[in-house]
Every structure is written in structure tokens, then in C-alpha cells.
Short mmCIF file of C-alpha atoms in Angstrom, two decimals:
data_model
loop_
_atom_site.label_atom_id
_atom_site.label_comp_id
_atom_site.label_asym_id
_atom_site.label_seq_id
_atom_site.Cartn_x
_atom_site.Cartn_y
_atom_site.Cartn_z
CA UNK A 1 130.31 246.46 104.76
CA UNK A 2 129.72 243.99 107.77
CA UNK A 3 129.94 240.46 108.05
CA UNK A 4 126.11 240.22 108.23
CA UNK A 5 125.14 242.16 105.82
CA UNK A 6 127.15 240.03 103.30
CA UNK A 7 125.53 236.93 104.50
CA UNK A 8 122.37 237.70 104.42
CA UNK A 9 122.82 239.60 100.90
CA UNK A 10 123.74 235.32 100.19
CA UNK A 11 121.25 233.79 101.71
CA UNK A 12 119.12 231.56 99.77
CA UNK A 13 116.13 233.05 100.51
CA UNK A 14 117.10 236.59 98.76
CA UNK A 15 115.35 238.96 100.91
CA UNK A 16 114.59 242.28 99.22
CA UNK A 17 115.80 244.25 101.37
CA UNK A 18 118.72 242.58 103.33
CA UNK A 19 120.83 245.44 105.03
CA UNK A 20 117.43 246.64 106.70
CA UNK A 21 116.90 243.29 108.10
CA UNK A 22 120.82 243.22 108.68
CA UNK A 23 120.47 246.58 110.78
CA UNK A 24 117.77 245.63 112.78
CA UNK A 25 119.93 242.21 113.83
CA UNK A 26 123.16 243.94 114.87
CA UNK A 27 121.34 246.51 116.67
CA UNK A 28 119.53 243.48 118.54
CA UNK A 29 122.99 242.00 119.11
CA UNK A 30 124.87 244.91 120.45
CA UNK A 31 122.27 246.12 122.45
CA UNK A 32 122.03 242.40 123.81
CA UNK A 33 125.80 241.84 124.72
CA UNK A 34 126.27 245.45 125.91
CA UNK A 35 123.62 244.94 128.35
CA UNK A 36 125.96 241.76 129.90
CA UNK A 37 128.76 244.11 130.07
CA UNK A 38 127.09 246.43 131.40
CA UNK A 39 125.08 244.50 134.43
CA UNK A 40 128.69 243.44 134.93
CA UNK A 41 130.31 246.91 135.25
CA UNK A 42 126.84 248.03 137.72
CA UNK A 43 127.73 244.98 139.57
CA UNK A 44 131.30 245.98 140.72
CA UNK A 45 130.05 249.15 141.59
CA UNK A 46 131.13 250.16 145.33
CA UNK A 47 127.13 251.52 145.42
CA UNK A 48 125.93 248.36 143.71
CA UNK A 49 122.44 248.52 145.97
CA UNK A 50 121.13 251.22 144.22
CA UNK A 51 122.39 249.71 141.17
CA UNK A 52 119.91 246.51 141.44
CA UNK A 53 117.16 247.59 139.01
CA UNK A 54 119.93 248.09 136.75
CA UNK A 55 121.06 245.37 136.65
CA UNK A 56 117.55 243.53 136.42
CA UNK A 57 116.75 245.41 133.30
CA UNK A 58 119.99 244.49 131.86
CA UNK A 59 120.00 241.67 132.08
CA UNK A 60 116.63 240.76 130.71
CA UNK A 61 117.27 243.25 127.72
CA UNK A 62 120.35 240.80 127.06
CA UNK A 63 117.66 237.92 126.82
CA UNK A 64 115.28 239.24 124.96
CA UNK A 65 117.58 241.43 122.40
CA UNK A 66 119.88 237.98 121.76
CA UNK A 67 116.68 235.78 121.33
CA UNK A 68 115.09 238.66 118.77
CA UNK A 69 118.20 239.17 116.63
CA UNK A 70 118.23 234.84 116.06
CA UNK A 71 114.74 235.00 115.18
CA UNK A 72 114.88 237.76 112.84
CA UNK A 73 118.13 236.80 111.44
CA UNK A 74 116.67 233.70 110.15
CA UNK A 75 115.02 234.08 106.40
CA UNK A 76 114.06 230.51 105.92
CA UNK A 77 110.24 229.72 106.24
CA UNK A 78 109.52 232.99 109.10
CA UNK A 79 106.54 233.36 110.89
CA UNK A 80 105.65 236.77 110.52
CA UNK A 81 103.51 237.02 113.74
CA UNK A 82 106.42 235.44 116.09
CA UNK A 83 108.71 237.80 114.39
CA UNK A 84 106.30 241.17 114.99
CA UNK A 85 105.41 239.44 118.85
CA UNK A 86 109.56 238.97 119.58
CA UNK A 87 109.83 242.77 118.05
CA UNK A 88 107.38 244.32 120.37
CA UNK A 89 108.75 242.50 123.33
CA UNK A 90 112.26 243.39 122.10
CA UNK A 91 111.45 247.26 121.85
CA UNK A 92 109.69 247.05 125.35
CA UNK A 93 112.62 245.05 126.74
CA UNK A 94 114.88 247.63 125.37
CA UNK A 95 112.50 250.89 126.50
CA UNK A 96 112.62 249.61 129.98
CA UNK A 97 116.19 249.14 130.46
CA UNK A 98 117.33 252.75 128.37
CA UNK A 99 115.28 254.24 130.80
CA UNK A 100 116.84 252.93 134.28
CA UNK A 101 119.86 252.84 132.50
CA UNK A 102 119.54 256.73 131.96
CA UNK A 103 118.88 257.47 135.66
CA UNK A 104 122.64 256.30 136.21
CA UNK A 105 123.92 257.47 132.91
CA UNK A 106 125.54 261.18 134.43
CA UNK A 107 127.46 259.10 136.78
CA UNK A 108 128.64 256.11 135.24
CA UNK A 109 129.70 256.27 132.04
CA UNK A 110 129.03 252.59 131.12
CA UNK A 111 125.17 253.43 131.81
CA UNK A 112 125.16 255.89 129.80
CA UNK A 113 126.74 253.68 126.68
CA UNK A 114 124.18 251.16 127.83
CA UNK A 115 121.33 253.50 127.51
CA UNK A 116 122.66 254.49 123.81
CA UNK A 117 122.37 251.33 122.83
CA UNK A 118 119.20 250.11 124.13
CA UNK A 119 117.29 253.42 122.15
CA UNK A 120 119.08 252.30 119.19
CA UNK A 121 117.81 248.87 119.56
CA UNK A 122 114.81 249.72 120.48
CA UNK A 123 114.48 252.37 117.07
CA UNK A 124 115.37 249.51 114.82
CA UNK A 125 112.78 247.08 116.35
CA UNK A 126 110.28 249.85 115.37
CA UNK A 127 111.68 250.60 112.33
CA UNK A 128 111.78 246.29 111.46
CA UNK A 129 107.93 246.69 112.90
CA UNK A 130 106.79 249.29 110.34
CA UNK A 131 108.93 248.45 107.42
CA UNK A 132 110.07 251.25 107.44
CA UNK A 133 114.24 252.03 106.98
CA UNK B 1 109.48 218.99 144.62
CA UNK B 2 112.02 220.70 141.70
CA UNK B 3 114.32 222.88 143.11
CA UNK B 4 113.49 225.66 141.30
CA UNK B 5 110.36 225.05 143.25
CA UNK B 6 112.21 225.26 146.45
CA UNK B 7 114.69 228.51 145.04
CA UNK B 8 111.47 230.27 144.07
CA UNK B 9 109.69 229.67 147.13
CA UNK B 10 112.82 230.87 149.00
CA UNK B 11 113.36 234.44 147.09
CA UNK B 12 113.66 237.39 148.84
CA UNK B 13 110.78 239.05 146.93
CA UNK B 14 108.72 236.13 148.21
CA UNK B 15 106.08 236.14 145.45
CA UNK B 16 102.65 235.44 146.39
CA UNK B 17 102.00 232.26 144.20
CA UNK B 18 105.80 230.43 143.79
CA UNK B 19 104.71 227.38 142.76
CA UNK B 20 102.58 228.61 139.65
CA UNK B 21 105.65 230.74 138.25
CA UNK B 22 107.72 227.96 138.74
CA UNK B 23 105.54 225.55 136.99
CA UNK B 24 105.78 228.27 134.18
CA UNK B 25 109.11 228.61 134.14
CA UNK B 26 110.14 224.77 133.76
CA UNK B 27 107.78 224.70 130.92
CA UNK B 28 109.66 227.27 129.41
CA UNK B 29 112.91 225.48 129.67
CA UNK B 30 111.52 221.82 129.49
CA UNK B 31 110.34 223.30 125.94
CA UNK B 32 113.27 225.87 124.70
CA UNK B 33 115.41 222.96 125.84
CA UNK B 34 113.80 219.75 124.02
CA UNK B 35 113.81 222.03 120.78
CA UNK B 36 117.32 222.06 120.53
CA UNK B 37 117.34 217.91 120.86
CA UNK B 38 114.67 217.81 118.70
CA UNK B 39 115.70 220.27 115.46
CA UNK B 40 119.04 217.97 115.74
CA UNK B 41 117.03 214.84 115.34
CA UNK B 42 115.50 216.28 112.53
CA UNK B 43 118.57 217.24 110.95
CA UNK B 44 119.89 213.63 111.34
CA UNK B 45 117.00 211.85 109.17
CA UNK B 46 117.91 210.93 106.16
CA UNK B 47 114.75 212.83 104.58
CA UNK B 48 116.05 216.23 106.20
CA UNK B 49 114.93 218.16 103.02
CA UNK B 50 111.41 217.71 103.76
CA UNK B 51 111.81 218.91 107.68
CA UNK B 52 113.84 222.24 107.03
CA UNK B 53 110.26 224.14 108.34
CA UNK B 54 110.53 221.89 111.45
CA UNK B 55 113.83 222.40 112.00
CA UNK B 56 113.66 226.23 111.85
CA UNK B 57 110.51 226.56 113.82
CA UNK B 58 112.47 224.36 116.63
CA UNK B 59 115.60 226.72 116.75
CA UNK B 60 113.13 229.85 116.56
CA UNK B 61 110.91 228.05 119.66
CA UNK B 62 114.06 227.58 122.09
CA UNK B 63 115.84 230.94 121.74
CA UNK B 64 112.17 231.96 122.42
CA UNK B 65 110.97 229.96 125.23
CA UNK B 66 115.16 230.24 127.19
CA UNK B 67 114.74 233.80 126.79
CA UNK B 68 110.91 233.94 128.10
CA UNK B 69 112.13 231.33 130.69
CA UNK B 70 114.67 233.78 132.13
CA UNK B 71 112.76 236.80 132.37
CA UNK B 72 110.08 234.98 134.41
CA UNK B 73 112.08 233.80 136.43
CA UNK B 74 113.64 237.07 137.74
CA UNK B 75 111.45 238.11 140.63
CA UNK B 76 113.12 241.07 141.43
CA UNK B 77 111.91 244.65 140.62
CA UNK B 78 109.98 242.58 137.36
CA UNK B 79 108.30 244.71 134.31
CA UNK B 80 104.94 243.87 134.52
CA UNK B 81 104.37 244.60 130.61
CA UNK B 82 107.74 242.96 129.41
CA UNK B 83 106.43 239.57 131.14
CA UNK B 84 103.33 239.80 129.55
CA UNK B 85 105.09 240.99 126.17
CA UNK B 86 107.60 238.05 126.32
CA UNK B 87 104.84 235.30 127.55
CA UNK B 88 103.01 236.06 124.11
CA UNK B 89 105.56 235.69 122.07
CA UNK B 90 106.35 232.41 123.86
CA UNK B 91 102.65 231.35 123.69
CA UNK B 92 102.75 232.19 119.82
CA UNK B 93 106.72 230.52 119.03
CA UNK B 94 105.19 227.26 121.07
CA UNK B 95 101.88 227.02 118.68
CA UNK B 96 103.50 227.53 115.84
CA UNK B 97 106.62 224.86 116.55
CA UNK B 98 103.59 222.37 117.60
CA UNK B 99 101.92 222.74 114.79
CA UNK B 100 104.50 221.78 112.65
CA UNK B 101 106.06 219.09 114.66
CA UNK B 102 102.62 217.39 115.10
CA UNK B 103 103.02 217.41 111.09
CA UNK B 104 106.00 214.75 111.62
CA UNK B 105 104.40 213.28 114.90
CA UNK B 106 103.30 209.95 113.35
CA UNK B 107 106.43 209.46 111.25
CA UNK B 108 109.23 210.81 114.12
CA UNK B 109 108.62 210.15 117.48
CA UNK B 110 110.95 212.73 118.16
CA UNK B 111 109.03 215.55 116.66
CA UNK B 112 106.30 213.98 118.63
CA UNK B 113 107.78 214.50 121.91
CA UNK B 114 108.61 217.67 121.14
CA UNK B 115 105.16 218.91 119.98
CA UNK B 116 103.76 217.93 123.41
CA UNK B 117 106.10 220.11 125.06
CA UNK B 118 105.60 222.63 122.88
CA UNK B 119 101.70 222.49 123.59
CA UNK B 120 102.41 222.23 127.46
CA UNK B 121 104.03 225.67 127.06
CA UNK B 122 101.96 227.27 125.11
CA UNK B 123 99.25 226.51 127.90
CA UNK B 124 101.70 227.46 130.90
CA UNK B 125 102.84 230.92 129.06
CA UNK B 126 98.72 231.29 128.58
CA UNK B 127 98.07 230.30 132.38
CA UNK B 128 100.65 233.00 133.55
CA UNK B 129 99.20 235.51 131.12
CA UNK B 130 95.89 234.73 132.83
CA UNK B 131 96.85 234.62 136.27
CA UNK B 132 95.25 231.26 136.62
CA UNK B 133 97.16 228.31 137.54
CA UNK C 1 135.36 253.42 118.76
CA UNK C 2 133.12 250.75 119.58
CA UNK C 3 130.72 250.86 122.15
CA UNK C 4 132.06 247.69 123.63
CA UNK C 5 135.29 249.33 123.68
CA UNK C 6 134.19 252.60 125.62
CA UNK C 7 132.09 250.09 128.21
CA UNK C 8 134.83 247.85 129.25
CA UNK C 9 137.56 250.98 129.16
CA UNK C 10 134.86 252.42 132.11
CA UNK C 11 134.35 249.35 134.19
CA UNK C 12 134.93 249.67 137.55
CA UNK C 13 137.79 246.93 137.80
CA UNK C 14 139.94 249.31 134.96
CA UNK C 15 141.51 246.36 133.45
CA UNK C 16 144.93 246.84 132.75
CA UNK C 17 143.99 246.24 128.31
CA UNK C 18 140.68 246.71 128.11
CA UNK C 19 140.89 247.17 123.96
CA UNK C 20 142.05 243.79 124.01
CA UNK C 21 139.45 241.88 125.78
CA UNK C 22 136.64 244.21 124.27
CA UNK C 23 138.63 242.99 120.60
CA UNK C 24 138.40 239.07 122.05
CA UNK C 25 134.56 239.63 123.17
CA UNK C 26 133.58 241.05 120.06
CA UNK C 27 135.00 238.61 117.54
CA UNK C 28 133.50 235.86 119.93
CA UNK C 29 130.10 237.50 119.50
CA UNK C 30 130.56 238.17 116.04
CA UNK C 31 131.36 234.71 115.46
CA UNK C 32 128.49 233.46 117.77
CA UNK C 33 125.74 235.58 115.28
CA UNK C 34 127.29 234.84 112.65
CA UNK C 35 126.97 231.25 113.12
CA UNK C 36 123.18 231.73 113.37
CA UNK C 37 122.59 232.77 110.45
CA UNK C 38 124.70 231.11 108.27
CA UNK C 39 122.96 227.44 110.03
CA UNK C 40 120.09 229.31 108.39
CA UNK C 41 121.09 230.12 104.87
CA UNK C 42 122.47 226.45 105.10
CA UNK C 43 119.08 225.17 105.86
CA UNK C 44 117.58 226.98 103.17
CA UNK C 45 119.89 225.39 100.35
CA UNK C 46 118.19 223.08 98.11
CA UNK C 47 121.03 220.73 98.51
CA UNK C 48 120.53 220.95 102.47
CA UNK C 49 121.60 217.20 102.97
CA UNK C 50 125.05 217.74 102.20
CA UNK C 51 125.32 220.71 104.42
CA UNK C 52 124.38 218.54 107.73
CA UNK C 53 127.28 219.01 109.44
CA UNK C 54 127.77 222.51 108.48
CA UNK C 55 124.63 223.69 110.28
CA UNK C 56 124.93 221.44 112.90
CA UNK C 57 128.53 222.68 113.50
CA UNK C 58 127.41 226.29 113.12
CA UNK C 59 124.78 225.75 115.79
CA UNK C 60 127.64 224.80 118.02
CA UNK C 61 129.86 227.25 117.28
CA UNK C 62 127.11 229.94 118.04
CA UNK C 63 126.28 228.19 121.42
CA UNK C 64 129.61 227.67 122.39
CA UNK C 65 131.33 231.78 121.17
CA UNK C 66 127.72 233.58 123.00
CA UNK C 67 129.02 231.52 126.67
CA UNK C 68 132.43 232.87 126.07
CA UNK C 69 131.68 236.01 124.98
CA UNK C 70 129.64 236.62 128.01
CA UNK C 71 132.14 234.83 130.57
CA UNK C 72 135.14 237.30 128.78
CA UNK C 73 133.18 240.30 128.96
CA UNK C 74 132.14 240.09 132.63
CA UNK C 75 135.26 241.39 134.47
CA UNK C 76 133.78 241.35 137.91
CA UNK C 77 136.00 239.00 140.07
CA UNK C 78 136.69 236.75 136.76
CA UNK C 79 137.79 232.86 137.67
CA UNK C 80 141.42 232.88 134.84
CA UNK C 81 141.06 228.99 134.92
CA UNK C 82 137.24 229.15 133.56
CA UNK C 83 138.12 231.90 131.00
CA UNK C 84 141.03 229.57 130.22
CA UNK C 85 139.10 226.86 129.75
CA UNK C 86 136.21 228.37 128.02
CA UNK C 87 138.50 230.07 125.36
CA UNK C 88 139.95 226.57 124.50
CA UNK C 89 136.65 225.33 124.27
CA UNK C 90 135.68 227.98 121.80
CA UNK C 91 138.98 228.26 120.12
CA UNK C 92 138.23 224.13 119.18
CA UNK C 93 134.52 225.01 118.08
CA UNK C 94 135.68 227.84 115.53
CA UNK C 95 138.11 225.35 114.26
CA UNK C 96 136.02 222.79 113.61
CA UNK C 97 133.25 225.51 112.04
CA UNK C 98 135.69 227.01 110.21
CA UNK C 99 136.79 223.59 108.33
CA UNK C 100 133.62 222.43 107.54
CA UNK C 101 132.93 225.99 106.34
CA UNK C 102 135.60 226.28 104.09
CA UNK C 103 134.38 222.66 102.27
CA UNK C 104 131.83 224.92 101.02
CA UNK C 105 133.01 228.21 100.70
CA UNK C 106 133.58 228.00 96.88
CA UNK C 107 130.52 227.19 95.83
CA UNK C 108 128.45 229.22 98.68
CA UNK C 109 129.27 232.68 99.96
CA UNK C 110 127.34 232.73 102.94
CA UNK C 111 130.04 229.61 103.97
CA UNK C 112 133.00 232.02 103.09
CA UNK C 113 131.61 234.65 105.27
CA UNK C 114 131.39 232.36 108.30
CA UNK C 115 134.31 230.74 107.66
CA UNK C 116 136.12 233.87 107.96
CA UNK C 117 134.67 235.21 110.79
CA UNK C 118 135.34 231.51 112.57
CA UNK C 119 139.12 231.70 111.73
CA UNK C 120 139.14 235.56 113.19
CA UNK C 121 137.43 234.58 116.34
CA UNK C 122 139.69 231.70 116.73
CA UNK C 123 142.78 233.67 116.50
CA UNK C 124 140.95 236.00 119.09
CA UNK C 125 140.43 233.31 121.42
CA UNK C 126 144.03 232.28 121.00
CA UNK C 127 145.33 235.81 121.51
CA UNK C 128 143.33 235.97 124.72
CA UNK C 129 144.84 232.38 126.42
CA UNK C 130 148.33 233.73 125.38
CA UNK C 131 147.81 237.25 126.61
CA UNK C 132 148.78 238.96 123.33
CA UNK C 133 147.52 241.25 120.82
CA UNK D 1 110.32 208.87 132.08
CA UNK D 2 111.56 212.32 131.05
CA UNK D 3 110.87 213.50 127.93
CA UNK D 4 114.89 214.52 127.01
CA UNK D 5 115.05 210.48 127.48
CA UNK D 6 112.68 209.97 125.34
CA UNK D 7 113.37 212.15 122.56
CA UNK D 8 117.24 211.17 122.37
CA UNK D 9 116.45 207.30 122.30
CA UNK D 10 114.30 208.13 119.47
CA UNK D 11 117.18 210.23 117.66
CA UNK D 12 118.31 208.57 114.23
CA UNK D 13 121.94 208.34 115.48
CA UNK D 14 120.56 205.79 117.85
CA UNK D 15 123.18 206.57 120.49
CA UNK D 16 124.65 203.44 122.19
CA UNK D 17 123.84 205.06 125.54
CA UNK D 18 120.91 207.63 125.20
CA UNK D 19 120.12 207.24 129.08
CA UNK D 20 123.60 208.38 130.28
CA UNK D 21 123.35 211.30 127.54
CA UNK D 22 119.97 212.52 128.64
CA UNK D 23 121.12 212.67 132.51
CA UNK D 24 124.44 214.81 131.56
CA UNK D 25 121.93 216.89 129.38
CA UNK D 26 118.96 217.17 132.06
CA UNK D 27 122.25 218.03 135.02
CA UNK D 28 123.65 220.75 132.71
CA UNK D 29 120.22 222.55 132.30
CA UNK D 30 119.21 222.01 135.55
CA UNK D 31 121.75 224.06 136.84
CA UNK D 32 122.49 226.90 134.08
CA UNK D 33 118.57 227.18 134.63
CA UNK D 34 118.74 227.72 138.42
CA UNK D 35 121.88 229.50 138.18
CA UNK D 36 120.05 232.38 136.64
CA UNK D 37 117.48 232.57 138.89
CA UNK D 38 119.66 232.06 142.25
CA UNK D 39 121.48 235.43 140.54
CA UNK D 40 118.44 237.30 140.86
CA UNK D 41 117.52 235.94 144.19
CA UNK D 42 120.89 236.74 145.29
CA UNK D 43 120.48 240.55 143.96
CA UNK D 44 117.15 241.08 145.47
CA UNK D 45 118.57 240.23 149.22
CA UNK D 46 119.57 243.37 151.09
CA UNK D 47 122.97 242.13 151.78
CA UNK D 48 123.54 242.41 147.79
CA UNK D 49 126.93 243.65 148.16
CA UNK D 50 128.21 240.69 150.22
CA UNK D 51 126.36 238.59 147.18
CA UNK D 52 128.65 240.66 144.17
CA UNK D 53 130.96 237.19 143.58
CA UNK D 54 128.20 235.00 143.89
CA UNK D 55 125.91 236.71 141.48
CA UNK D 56 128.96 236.81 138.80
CA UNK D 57 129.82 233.36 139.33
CA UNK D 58 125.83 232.28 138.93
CA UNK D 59 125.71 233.93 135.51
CA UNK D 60 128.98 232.25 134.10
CA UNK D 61 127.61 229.36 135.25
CA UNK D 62 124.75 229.54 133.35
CA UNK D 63 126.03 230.52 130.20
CA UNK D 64 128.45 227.89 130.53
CA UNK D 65 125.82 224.98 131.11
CA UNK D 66 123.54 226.01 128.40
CA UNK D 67 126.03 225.98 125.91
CA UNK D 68 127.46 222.55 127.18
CA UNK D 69 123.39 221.20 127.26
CA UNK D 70 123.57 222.41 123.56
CA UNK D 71 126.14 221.02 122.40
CA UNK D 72 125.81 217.63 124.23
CA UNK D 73 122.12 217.09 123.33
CA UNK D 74 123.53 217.07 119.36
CA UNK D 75 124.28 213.76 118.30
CA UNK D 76 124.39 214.87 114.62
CA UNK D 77 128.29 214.60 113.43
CA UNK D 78 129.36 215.26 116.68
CA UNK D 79 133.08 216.21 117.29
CA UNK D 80 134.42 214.22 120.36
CA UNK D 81 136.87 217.17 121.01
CA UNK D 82 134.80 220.06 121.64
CA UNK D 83 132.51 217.76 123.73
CA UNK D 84 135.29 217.09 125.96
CA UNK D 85 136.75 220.86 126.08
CA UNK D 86 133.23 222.01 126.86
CA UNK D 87 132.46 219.71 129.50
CA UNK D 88 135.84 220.45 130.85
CA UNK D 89 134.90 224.30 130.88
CA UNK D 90 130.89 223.60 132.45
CA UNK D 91 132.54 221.23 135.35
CA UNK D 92 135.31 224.29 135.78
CA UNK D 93 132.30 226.68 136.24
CA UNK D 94 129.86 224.07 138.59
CA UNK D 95 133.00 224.17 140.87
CA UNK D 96 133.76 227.79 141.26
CA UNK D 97 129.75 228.47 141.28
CA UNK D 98 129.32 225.31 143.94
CA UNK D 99 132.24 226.45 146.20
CA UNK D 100 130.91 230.24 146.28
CA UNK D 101 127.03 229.73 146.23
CA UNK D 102 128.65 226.87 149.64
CA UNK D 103 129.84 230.13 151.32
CA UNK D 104 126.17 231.68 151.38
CA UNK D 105 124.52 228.26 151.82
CA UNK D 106 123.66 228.52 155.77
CA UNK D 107 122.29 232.03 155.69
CA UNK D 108 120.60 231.94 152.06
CA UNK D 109 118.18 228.91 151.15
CA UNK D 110 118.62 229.58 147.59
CA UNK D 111 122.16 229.45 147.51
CA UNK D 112 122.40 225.94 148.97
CA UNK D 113 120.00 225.20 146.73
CA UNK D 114 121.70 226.24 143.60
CA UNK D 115 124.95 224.47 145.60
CA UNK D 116 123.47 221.01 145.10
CA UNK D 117 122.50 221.93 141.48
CA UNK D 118 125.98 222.74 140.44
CA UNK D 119 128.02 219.67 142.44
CA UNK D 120 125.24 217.63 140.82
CA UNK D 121 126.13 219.37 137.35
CA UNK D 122 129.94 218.57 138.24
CA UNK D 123 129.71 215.35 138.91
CA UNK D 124 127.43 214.54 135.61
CA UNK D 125 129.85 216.61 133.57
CA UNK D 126 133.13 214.63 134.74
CA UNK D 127 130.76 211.16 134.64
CA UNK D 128 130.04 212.16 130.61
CA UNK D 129 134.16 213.27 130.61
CA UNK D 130 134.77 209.81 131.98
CA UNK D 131 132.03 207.79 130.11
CA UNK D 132 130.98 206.27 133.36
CA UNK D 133 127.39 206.50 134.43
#
């Protein structure tokens, strides 16, 4: 069992269903710090020009995934319209950038772990949008 | 003139209307930023227990507005529908956060301070979702 | 293996360990999450004024593991003296988290949890500045 | 007056110097904020691949400066040693980011800018180090 899902199991609040909302925030997380890595790996590229969309996307999806999982990892007083508005953004952010990312994903590898992640993220921010497991 | 006035006006992309986006995007960070100041004041009065709603709000209100701050900011190859995806959850994080700081606003001056901003970026992210300056 | 793992083993710059940085950068994010939401479960305790300088060093700790997380991860002609001197930085936060942490981690999980994960990513940090394992 | 001024003289901790605070605060966001987008003005140029180490070092730098805003802008229980190891880190970064946006400075308008925005950032960081205004 994660780290996360034990805290938020405890938090004071006592969601009802905690490891949903606990996969939804590490799949917001990974996808998020991936997509650093990742703009980082396109960016040493010897080819790096075609790489520049790429990077772009990553790099927003890193934003947008890190500021979604703090949002929806906090239980205490939520606002469910911010949280369903930072979801859709989230799965858009994360649509966008799995779909460059894919483009490069036959031919560099980190891409393609990249791209994994972001339809991942992007399937739990649906799933955390239609409560739905 | 800011110099993110100045680095706008000066990127490569050379966007028809800098000065707008820029005005967006400092009210983005003027706002994410001042959150952060402003849930810590809250958390330093001795009557914390009655501003744990402010408090939250705040923290939820700068991830958002640093992460809708970024993404604005990045002129090049930009997602049309991810702007406008990010710039309403903004708009919606920044009502929310002012309506709870204005709450506080005659008690705290600090919550006070921070409500304005909140409102001035809730009207910026609007403006940008409008086109209109 | 973790995706973080597979990205960094196929960056461009083939670092010489990648399995250790990707083990540094992932108990600095984990720590850096963690953080969040355990200022959050904090906040929502009914005895929130004695746990004042447990969020506020959480909020920290989060800030300060996400920057060196991201510097770590980023292998792209890296600067050894910032990485140096971020890890010290965040090696000193996740002490001081994991302290205040452990005050409370008999009488509330969600502290325990953190606390752990601080003293982990401290280590990590450590391992990192001393080039070991 | 700026509103960071504002809101920190009005914090309960009632810092002895809330002026000198707010300037550090206002220097270090300043330039993690332009640092991000002088990144993306660097990637969109067609030269990109002469830009690689400047775009890397604009990133740290602004995950660097936001944390050390952050963390500075708390005056909650503050602990004077990761104030000082984090400052020490975000003047590290304004350096290498300063000496490598310098490089560009001539040819690129947004380099020089972001140049003056990170020796301004070093300076306020070692003036905060120092306690000197």
C-alpha cells in the first residue's frame, strides 16, 4: 500500500472512498514530474528542433498535472466546481501532450514512457470526473 | 514598464497583443503568489480554527493561479483549448478564494489584500477568456 | 520498474547511475506530495492550533523537495554546485518536517506517514551529496 | 505600495523588517516568473539548439526561486536554517542562470532581460543572507 493512500485513509475528513481519490493524485503526480524529465531528456536531444512542441506540451502538462493532484489531494472544505474545472483542464493538459508525445514515442524511448503516463493521467482525471473507479 | 512586459513583447512568436497577456499573466502570479503570504498569515492568528476554509481556499488559489500563470505565458506552439481550460479554472479558484477572504476582510487586513488580488484575477483570467483587454 | 527509472535510464546524457538519481528524485517528490496533504489533514484537525508549525513546516517541505526534485531530475548540462546546494537545502527541510512530525505521530497517523516519508527523502538527499547508494 | 508589502506588515508575526522581507520576496518571484517564460522564448527562436543550456538553466532557476519566495514569504515558526540554505541554493541558481542568459544577452532581448532579473534576484537573495537592505 502507498504512502498516500495511508494518509488519506487518516485524514480527518474520512473520505469514502480514499484509494480512488488516492489514484487519481499519484497519477496526477507522476504524470506531472515525468513530464519534467522528460522535456529534459527532448531537450538534450542532438534533433532538439523538431523536439520543441514536445517540450511545450511537457512542460505545461507538468503545471497543470502538479497543480491538479494538490487540489484534489486536499479533503478539507473542497470546492467541488474548482476541483471538476482543474480535472478537465488536467485531462486536456494531459490529452495534448500524450499525443505529441506519441509522434516521438518509436524513436525515443523516454517519449514513449511520457506518453504512457500522460493517458494514464489523463484516464484517472476522467475516472475522478465521473466517479467512477 | 514590467519586464515581463518587455520579455513578452520581445518573443520570437511575437504575439499580436503582448501587453494584454502580460497584464494577465502578472495577475496570475501577483495572485498565486500573495496566497501563499496570505494562508500563512492566517495560520499565524491566534483564532486559526475559525480560518481553516480561508486557509485552504488560499493554498488551492496559488497552485491554481502559478500553474495558469505559466501556461499563459508560454507563447510558443500554445493549445488554444488548454488556455482557455486552465483560465476557467483560474477565474473559478480566484472567486471562490475572494469570497472567502472578503469574509475576514474587515477583521484581517491581510485577507483583505488578498481578496483584491484575488478579484483582479478573476477579471484578468475573464478578460483573456474574452479576448478583451 | 518505475517509470522514472526507465526515463532517466534513456536520457540522452546516459548517466553513469541513473537508478540512483531516479531513487533520489522520487523520494524528493514523494516527500514533496506527501507534504501536501498531510498540511491538509493537519488543517482539518479539530485541535488545528497546536499543529501550526506542522502545516506550516509541511508547506515548506513540499515547496522546497518539488524544486529539488525537478533540478535532480533534469540531467541536461546539470550545474553540481546548485544540485549541491539544493539537496542541502532540502535535506534541512525534511529534517525539520520530520521532527515536528514525529511530535505528533502517536496520536495522528497521517503525521507518522509524513514523518516517514521526510526521514526517507532526507537520507535520499544525503545519499545523493555523498554519491552513494 | 505593493501589495506583498502590504500584506506582510499586516502579518500577526509583525516582522521587525516587513519592507526588506517583501523586496527579497517580490526579487525571488520576479525572476522564477520570468525565468519560465524567457525558457519558452528561448525554445521558440530558431537557433534553439545554441539556446539547450540556457533553457535548462531558466527552468532550475525558476523552480529554485519559487520555492525560496515560498518559503521566505512564511513568517509562521520560521526555521532560520532552511531560510539560509535556500537562499544560498536561489542565489547559486540567479548566478549560473545570470551568467548564461549574459552569453545570449546581445543577440536575444529576452535573455538580457531575464539577465537583469536574476543579478537583481542575486543580489536580494545575498542582501536577505546578509540582513542588509
Amino acid at each position: 500500500m502507498e504512502r498516500i493512500d495511508t494518509l488519506l485513509a487518516n485524514h480527518p475528513q474520512r473520505p469514502p472512498d480514499p484509494s480512488m481519490i488516492a489514484a487519481g493524485v499519484a497519477a496526477c503526480y507522476e504524470c506531472g514530474n515525468l513530464s519534467v524529465a522528460s522535456s529534459d531528456a527532448c531537450l538534450a536531444e542532438p534533433r532538439v528542433a523538431e523536439l520543441v512542441c514536445c517540450i511545450r506540451t511537457c512542460l505545461d502538462c507538468s503545471d497543470v498535472c502538479l497543480a491538479t493532484a494538490r487540489v484534489v489531494s486536499r479533503l478539507t472544505k473542497p470546492s467541488p466546481m474548482l476541483v471538476e474545472a482543474q480535472l478537465m483542464a488536467c485531462a486536456e493538459a494531459c490529452r495534448i501532450c500524450a499525443a505529441e508525445c506519441e509522434i516521438h514515442a518509436a524513436m525515443y524511448e523516454h517519449c514513449r514512457v511520457c506518453a504512457d503516463a500522460c493517458r494514464a493521467c489523463e484516464q484517472a482525471c476522467r475516472a475522478l470526473l465521473h466517479g467512477a473507479p
